[in-house]
Amino acid sequence: MDNSTQESHPRPENVVSFDSPYQIYAMAISAANRRRIAVGSFIEELNNRVDILSFSEDSSYLKPIPALSFDHPYPPTKLLFNPSPSAPRNLLASSGDFLRLWEIKDASIDNVSTLNNSKTSEYSAPLTSFDWNEAEPRRIGTSSIDTTCTIWDIEKGVVETQLIAHDKEVYDIAWGEAGVFASVSADGSVRIFDLRDKEHSTIIYESPTPDTPLLRLAWNKQDLRYMATTLMDSNKIVILDIRSPTMPVAELERHNASVNAIAWAPQSCRHICSAGDDGQALLWELPTVAGPNGIDPMSMYSAGAEINQLQWSAAQPDWIAIAFGNKMQMLKV
Amino acid sequence: MDTGNQSQKGVPDNLRKQLALAVRSIQWSYAIFWSISDTQSGALEWGCGYYNGDIKTRKTVQAVDVHADELGLQRGDQLRELYESLSLGETSPQPKRPTAALSPEDLTDAEWYFLVCMSFVFNIGQGLPGRTLARNETVWLRNAHRADTKVFSRSLLAKAKNFLTFLLLLNYRSNCGLDLRCFLQSASIQTVACFPHLGGVIELGTTELVSEDLNLIQHIKTSFLESPSAVVFKSPDDGSNGAADNNDIICEVLDDTNMPENNLDQLLDCGEMDVCSPDNSSDDFPDNLLREESHLEDGVDGEAPPMQNGQFKNDSISNNSMNSSDCVSQTYGNPETSTRHSDGKKAADSYRHGSQKCNQQKNNSSGFQGDDIHYQVVLSSLLKSSHQLVLGSYCRNRNRESSFVNWKDRPVSSRVPQTATPQRLLKKTDVDEIDRTHVLSERKRREKLNERFTTLGSLVPSGGKVDKVSILDHTIEYLRELERKVEELESTRQSKPHDAVERTSDNYGPNKNKRKACETDKTAVDSKRARLRDSSADSITVSIADKDVLIEIRCSWRECVLVQVMEAVSKLHLDSQTVQSSNVDGILSVSIKAKCKGLKGASAGVIRQALQKVIRK
């Protein structure tokens, strides 16, 4: 990197872009091959597409791999690669109307399985999100608008358990440990579930104004005490300590518009990144004591359009992936 | 009970209690005993300590209860335990929460400082305790929080508010935020005093700014520690109170391992730092140095000249005692400080010119940077962690590599795109999920419907209107119309079903005559048609020849007349063999040839009568 000139805007090498023919929503960075990024389209029709991009930070390019591109029915609401880098099969999971697993081979991608737990063949509640358990990679938990969370054993292709998690639609789910997950819902609560005790769940936060849906949840994998969540139509990111329920540890309120996505840093337990409708991606560092005026972010990036998606993967800890409009960018941290 | 504190290095067991009593009596914040390390030769490390400062209980910060000395000792134990769990945690593969009774958030800043002190190791002559030991003298440092790190390597610690970062750096393999900016906040530990004791060094610190009082030290020693030591008593230097804070700073010159060029920096940064020389000669500073050297070589004794000059590190000076860092200390000044101030200034000036290693005095930033880098190096080696995200947040030049702009440098007026629907995509994936698949299939259905409507519209004469209601209306209308027409057409077709003449072909011989007769009759009929029509007279001719009966009827046509005639004929026991009928202009001419059934045939008159009845019905 050439540091001889100081510029106020980021140097080209720090931002690598990809222009897609369609709007992008879901994104995932591969753990097995950190240069591979999957992007899913968001077209409100049956025919959608998932592309695999190849990312090179040295040459600063983001290009699709034509052979590794496949059709997806309905827009994928989330994409995730298998979190264990040494898994025998390079799998990509997508959620939409069902949970689907795709195997990425050298020159093609095949649909390995479509996991459907619906008893009736007519209608199955669409999935809002899912999370792949890093400690137990055969486990995937999905969240659905039918208020349930379903835990799948993807190796056997069967349901481990299905819990009625909330009173209303469940919008996001995140694993903490091998048998513990948390979910957020339109009923405005964050609940933690332990698979060893499926009868009970712990509410660790409820949105202050009743029935304000909580849209996204991120569990800090470096420090399992902390979680972050966002509310509907709100510019706040609420940081929670699971040991102190109901009282948030911090509320990060510096976005000028609603927050769309959050991601904890994979290499640090104190840092979190957020992106919103104001076109900004903010990097925050959480102090032990907050000043009277609240917490300011450490740094920011301005994208120029509403940022809909943010991914910060342990495979690429120096880069943050954002998606806005038809563009996808990798930002150097 | 934690015995870790006292299990090492032959620290007297009761020393801790002594420290506790001592520090509480003078109401300082902490006392630490640095002892000679077993593991590292010539190094001082943590022996034991007692913390007497503010503690946090839950969310409030309370001053320690004076009565609870047990509490204080226990607190100290807990702190030690926490430190050890954190140190161990550094080597453990997974980041785990320390199982100590205390958790990081429960500590005040001063406790943090105390805790992190446990990790420090000082070489002899290095750092405040090191120097104390080297010189075997009491060292008093005021404004420790503002002291240069060369002087007081923990000065930044003393300042720091965010000790959690240290904790996490100690504990977790992963790297956490280390925001050195927060070090520039209000102070914690402001005064530190060290004196040699029992082969080690006792350090006392407090969060208050206390001017030097060596009598205090002496008092402590005699009262609590019960051990005489050779302490150099220096009278307090009150004259320097009015000077800038830098006057109070002990500037030290580091050995070669540290940044030599910064020695001058920080010395010169001291601005009005006063370099005191035992002699008042200022012209020949190097002489002073040499003199100092000699002084030091003589060893420090209790009556050593009160001034210690700054030993500026030149390559030429390489005395083993010079390897230790020597200080310039104003506080050791004589009452003749004032003159020495000026001497010092001149000395500083001359030195400034003299040394190649002299940097610009104004180069505070570089000194600062050097400071910072040095600090990072120290921290890195100490804490074995460095990540750009973590440490780099402090360096502004980091932003050249990052795409993120420092928050403070952000453009003020950034355009905020106004979105009609906030979180539009998010809501589509989540909130509208319930309709999404339905919407799409619903849309298909609607499209099909529209298509069919269009087709219908094209089939039906709708007069240009294309809305669905009109199309349907027109269709209904059209359908009814069509039905009516069909009905009409069907009925008209039935009303003229006999337009076509039905002639049965008969090849019977006698029929030939009949045919002729018919023909003639026909012609006769034709000629008489008008007459018949006018007269509308029916005629029946019956001729019987043996059993053959010939019936000829002429009448006006009406429905079913022929059928009725045939019925009548069969009722008359006549077996019809041939029937010829024609309907011309509404006149029916029927010619029937029949045979009598039975023995007795009906007479002609009877036949005629019957037929007439039929005809005239």
Coordinates of N, CA, C and O in Angstrom, one line a residue, chain B residues 276-368:
Chain B
C276 N 20.1 20.8 37.4 CA 20.8 21.3 38.6 C 22.2 20.6 38.6 O 22.3 19.4 38.3
S277 N 23.1 21.3 38.8 CA 24.5 20.8 38.9 C 25.0 21.1 40.2 O 24.7 22.1 40.8
P278 N 25.8 20.2 40.6 CA 26.4 20.4 42.0 C 27.3 21.7 41.9 O 27.4 22.4 42.9
D279 N 27.8 21.9 40.8 CA 28.6 23.1 40.7 C 27.8 24.1 40.0 O 26.9 23.9 39.3
N280 N 28.2 25.3 40.2 CA 27.4 26.3 39.5 C 27.9 26.7 38.2 O 27.5 27.6 37.5
S281 N 28.9 26.0 37.8 CA 29.5 26.3 36.5 C 28.5 25.8 35.4 O 28.1 24.7 35.4
S282 N 28.2 26.7 34.6 CA 27.3 26.3 33.5 C 28.0 26.3 32.1 O 27.4 26.0 31.1
D283 N 29.2 26.8 32.1 CA 29.8 26.9 30.8 C 30.3 25.6 30.3 O 30.4 25.4 29.1
D284 N 30.5 24.8 31.2 CA 31.2 23.6 30.8 C 30.4 22.4 31.2 O 30.7 21.7 32.1
F285 N 29.4 22.3 30.5 CA 28.4 21.2 30.9 C 29.0 19.9 30.9 O 28.8 19.1 31.8
P286 N 29.7 19.6 29.8 CA 30.3 18.2 29.8 C 31.1 18.0 31.1 O 31.2 16.9 31.6
D287 N 31.7 19.0 31.6 CA 32.4 18.8 32.8 C 31.5 18.4 33.9 O 31.8 17.5 34.7
N288 N 30.4 19.0 33.9 CA 29.4 18.6 34.9 C 29.1 17.2 34.8 O 29.0 16.5 35.7
L289 N 29.0 16.8 33.5 CA 28.6 15.4 33.4 C 29.7 14.5 33.9 O 29.5 13.5 34.6
L290 N 30.9 14.9 33.6 CA 32.0 14.1 34.1 C 32.0 14.1 35.6 O 32.3 13.1 36.2
R291 N 31.7 15.2 36.1 CA 31.7 15.3 37.5 C 30.7 14.4 38.1 O 30.9 13.7 39.1
E292 N 29.6 14.5 37.4 CA 28.5 13.6 37.9 C 28.9 12.2 37.9 O 28.7 11.4 38.8
E293 N 29.5 11.9 36.8 CA 30.0 10.5 36.7 C 30.8 10.1 37.9 O 30.7 9.1 38.4
S294 N 31.7 11.0 38.2 CA 32.6 10.7 39.2 C 31.8 10.6 40.5 O 32.1 9.7 41.4
H295 N 30.9 11.4 40.6 CA 30.1 11.3 41.9 C 29.4 10.0 42.0 O 29.4 9.4 43.0
L296 N 28.9 9.6 40.9 CA 28.2 8.4 40.9 C 29.2 7.2 41.1 O 28.8 6.2 41.8
E297 N 30.3 7.4 40.6 CA 31.2 6.3 40.7 C 31.6 6.1 42.2 O 31.9 5.1 42.7
D298 N 31.6 7.3 42.8 CA 31.9 7.2 44.2 C 30.9 6.4 45.0 O 31.1 6.1 46.1
G299 N 29.8 6.3 44.4 CA 28.7 5.6 45.1 C 27.8 6.6 45.8 O 28.2 7.8 46.1
V300 N 26.7 6.2 45.9 CA 25.8 7.1 46.5 C 25.8 6.9 48.0 O 25.6 5.8 48.5
D301 N 26.0 7.9 48.7 CA 25.8 7.8 50.1 C 24.9 8.8 50.6 O 24.4 9.7 49.9
G302 N 24.6 8.7 51.8 CA 23.5 9.5 52.3 C 23.8 11.0 52.2 O 22.9 11.8 52.1
E303 N 25.0 11.3 52.1 CA 25.3 12.7 52.1 C 25.8 13.2 50.7 O 26.5 14.1 50.5
A304 N 25.4 12.4 49.8 CA 25.7 12.8 48.4 C 25.2 14.1 48.1 O 24.2 14.5 48.7
P305 N 25.8 14.8 47.2 CA 25.2 16.1 46.8 C 23.8 16.0 46.5 O 23.4 15.1 45.8
P306 N 23.0 16.9 47.0 CA 21.6 16.8 46.8 C 21.2 16.8 45.3 O 20.2 16.3 45.0
M307 N 22.0 17.4 44.5 CA 21.6 17.5 43.1 C 22.1 16.2 42.4 O 23.2 15.8 42.6
Q308 N 21.3 15.8 41.6 CA 21.8 14.8 40.7 C 21.6 15.4 39.3 O 20.5 15.8 39.0
N309 N 22.6 15.4 38.6 CA 22.4 15.9 37.3 C 21.9 14.9 36.3 O 22.0 13.7 36.5
G310 N 21.3 15.5 35.3 CA 20.8 14.6 34.3 C 22.0 14.1 33.5 O 22.9 14.8 33.2
Q311 N 22.1 12.9 33.4 CA 23.2 12.3 32.7 C 22.7 12.1 31.3 O 22.0 11.1 31.0
F312 N 23.1 12.9 30.4 CA 22.7 12.8 29.1 C 23.5 11.7 28.4 O 24.7 11.7 28.5
K313 N 22.8 10.9 27.8 CA 23.5 9.7 27.3 C 24.2 10.1 26.0 O 23.7 10.5 25.0
N314 N 25.5 10.0 26.1 CA 26.3 10.0 25.0 C 27.0 8.7 24.8 O 27.0 7.9 25.7
D315 N 27.4 8.4 23.7 CA 28.0 7.1 23.4 C 29.2 7.0 24.2 O 29.6 5.9 24.6
S316 N 29.8 8.1 24.5 CA 31.0 8.0 25.3 C 30.8 7.6 26.7 O 31.7 7.0 27.3
I317 N 29.7 7.9 27.1 CA 29.4 7.6 28.5 C 28.9 6.1 28.6 O 27.8 5.8 28.2
S318 N 29.7 5.3 29.0 CA 29.2 4.0 29.2 C 29.8 3.4 30.4 O 30.8 2.7 30.4
N319 N 29.2 3.8 31.4 CA 29.6 3.3 32.7 C 28.6 2.2 33.1 O 27.4 2.3 32.8
N320 N 29.0 1.3 33.8 CA 28.0 0.3 34.1 C 26.9 0.8 35.0 O 25.8 0.4 35.0
S321 N 27.3 1.8 35.8 CA 26.3 2.4 36.5 C 25.5 3.4 35.6 O 24.4 3.7 36.0
M322 N 26.0 3.7 34.6 CA 25.3 4.5 33.6 C 24.3 3.7 32.9 O 23.4 4.2 32.2
N323 N 24.4 2.4 32.9 CA 23.4 1.6 32.2 C 22.1 1.8 32.9 O 21.0 1.7 32.3
S324 N 22.2 2.1 34.1 CA 20.9 2.5 34.8 C 20.5 3.8 34.3 O 21.3 4.6 33.9
S325 N 19.3 4.1 34.5 CA 18.8 5.4 34.1 C 19.0 6.4 35.3 O 18.7 6.1 36.4
D326 N 19.6 7.4 34.9 CA 19.8 8.4 35.9 C 18.9 9.6 35.8 O 18.4 9.8 34.7
C327 N 18.7 10.2 36.8 CA 17.6 11.2 36.7 C 18.2 12.6 37.0 O 19.2 12.8 37.7
V328 N 17.5 13.5 36.5 CA 17.6 14.8 37.0 C 16.4 15.1 37.8 O 15.3 14.9 37.4
S329 N 16.7 15.5 38.9 CA 15.5 15.7 39.8 C 15.6 17.0 40.4 O 16.6 17.4 41.1
Q330 N 14.6 17.7 40.2 CA 14.5 19.0 40.9 C 14.2 18.9 42.3 O 14.5 19.7 43.1
T331 N 13.5 17.9 42.6 CA 13.0 17.8 44.0 C 14.2 17.6 44.9 O 14.0 17.7 46.1
Y332 N 15.3 17.2 44.3 CA 16.4 17.0 45.2 C 17.2 18.3 45.3 O 18.3 18.3 45.7
G333 N 16.5 19.3 44.9 CA 17.3 20.6 44.8 C 17.6 21.2 46.1 O 16.9 20.9 47.1
N334 N 18.6 21.8 46.1 CA 19.0 22.6 47.3 C 18.1 23.9 47.3 O 17.5 24.2 46.3
P335 N 18.2 24.6 48.4 CA 17.6 25.9 48.4 C 18.2 26.8 47.3 O 17.6 27.8 46.9
E336 N 19.3 26.4 46.8 CA 19.9 27.3 45.8 C 19.3 26.9 44.4 O 20.0 27.1 43.4
T337 N 18.2 26.5 44.5 CA 17.6 26.0 43.2 C 17.5 27.1 42.2 O 17.8 26.9 41.0
S338 N 17.2 28.3 42.6 CA 17.0 29.3 41.7 C 18.2 29.6 40.8 O 18.1 29.7 39.6
T339 N 19.3 29.6 41.4 CA 20.5 29.8 40.6 C 20.7 28.6 39.7 O 21.1 28.8 38.5
R340 N 20.4 27.6 40.2 CA 20.6 26.4 39.4 C 19.6 26.3 38.3 O 19.9 25.7 37.2
H341 N 18.5 26.9 38.5 CA 17.5 26.9 37.4 C 18.2 27.5 36.2 O 18.1 27.0 35.1
S342 N 18.8 28.6 36.4 CA 19.4 29.3 35.3 C 20.5 28.5 34.8 O 20.7 28.4 33.6
D343 N 21.2 28.0 35.7 CA 22.3 27.1 35.2 C 21.8 26.0 34.4 O 22.3 25.7 33.3
G344 N 20.7 25.5 34.9 CA 20.2 24.4 34.2 C 19.7 24.8 32.8 O 19.9 24.1 31.8
K345 N 19.2 25.9 32.7 CA 18.7 26.4 31.4 C 19.8 26.5 30.5 O 19.8 26.0 29.4
K346 N 20.9 27.1 31.0 CA 22.0 27.3 30.1 C 22.6 26.0 29.8 O 23.0 25.7 28.6
A347 N 22.6 25.2 30.7 CA 23.1 23.9 30.5 C 22.3 23.2 29.4 O 22.8 22.6 28.5
A348 N 21.1 23.3 29.6 CA 20.2 22.7 28.6 C 20.5 23.3 27.3 O 20.5 22.6 26.3
D349 N 20.6 24.6 27.2 CA 20.8 25.2 25.9 C 22.1 24.7 25.3 O 22.1 24.3 24.2
S350 N 23.1 24.8 26.1 CA 24.4 24.4 25.6 C 24.3 22.9 25.1 O 24.9 22.5 24.1
Y351 N 23.7 22.2 25.9 CA 23.6 20.8 25.5 C 22.8 20.6 24.3 O 23.1 19.8 23.4
R352 N 21.8 21.5 24.3 CA 21.0 21.4 23.1 C 21.8 21.6 21.8 O 21.6 21.0 20.8
H353 N 22.6 22.5 21.9 CA 23.4 22.8 20.7 C 24.5 21.7 20.5 O 24.9 21.4 19.4
G354 N 24.9 21.2 21.7 CA 26.0 20.4 21.6 C 25.8 19.0 21.0 O 26.6 18.4 20.4
S355 N 24.7 18.5 21.4 CA 24.5 17.1 21.1 C 23.9 16.8 19.7 O 23.0 17.5 19.3
Q356 N 24.5 15.9 19.1 CA 23.9 15.5 17.8 C 22.5 14.9 18.0 O 21.7 14.9 17.1
K357 N 22.4 14.3 19.1 CA 21.1 13.6 19.3 C 20.0 14.5 19.6 O 18.9 14.1 19.9
C358 N 20.4 15.8 19.6 CA 19.4 16.7 20.0 C 18.3 16.9 19.0 O 18.6 17.2 17.8
N359 N 17.2 16.7 19.3 CA 16.1 17.0 18.4 C 15.4 18.4 18.7 O 15.8 19.0 19.7
Q360 N 14.6 18.7 17.9 CA 13.9 20.0 18.1 C 13.1 20.0 19.4 O 12.5 19.0 19.7
Q361 N 13.2 21.0 20.1 CA 12.5 21.0 21.3 C 11.0 21.0 21.0 O 10.2 20.5 21.7
K362 N 10.7 21.7 20.0 CA 9.3 21.8 19.6 C 8.8 20.5 19.0 O 7.6 20.4 18.7
N363 N 9.7 19.6 18.9 CA 9.2 18.4 18.2 C 8.5 17.5 19.2 O 8.8 16.4 19.4
N364 N 7.5 18.1 19.8 CA 6.8 17.4 20.8 C 6.1 16.2 20.2 O 6.0 15.2 20.8
S365 N 5.6 16.4 19.0 CA 4.8 15.4 18.4 C 5.7 14.1 18.2 O 5.3 13.0 18.4
S366 N 6.9 14.4 17.7 CA 7.7 13.2 17.5 C 8.1 12.6 18.8 O 8.1 11.4 18.9
G367 N 8.3 13.5 19.7 CA 8.6 12.9 21.1 C 7.3 12.1 21.5 O 7.4 11.0 22.1
F368 N 6.3 12.7 21.2 CA 5.0 12.0 21.6 C 4.9 10.7 20.9 O 4.5 9.7 21.4

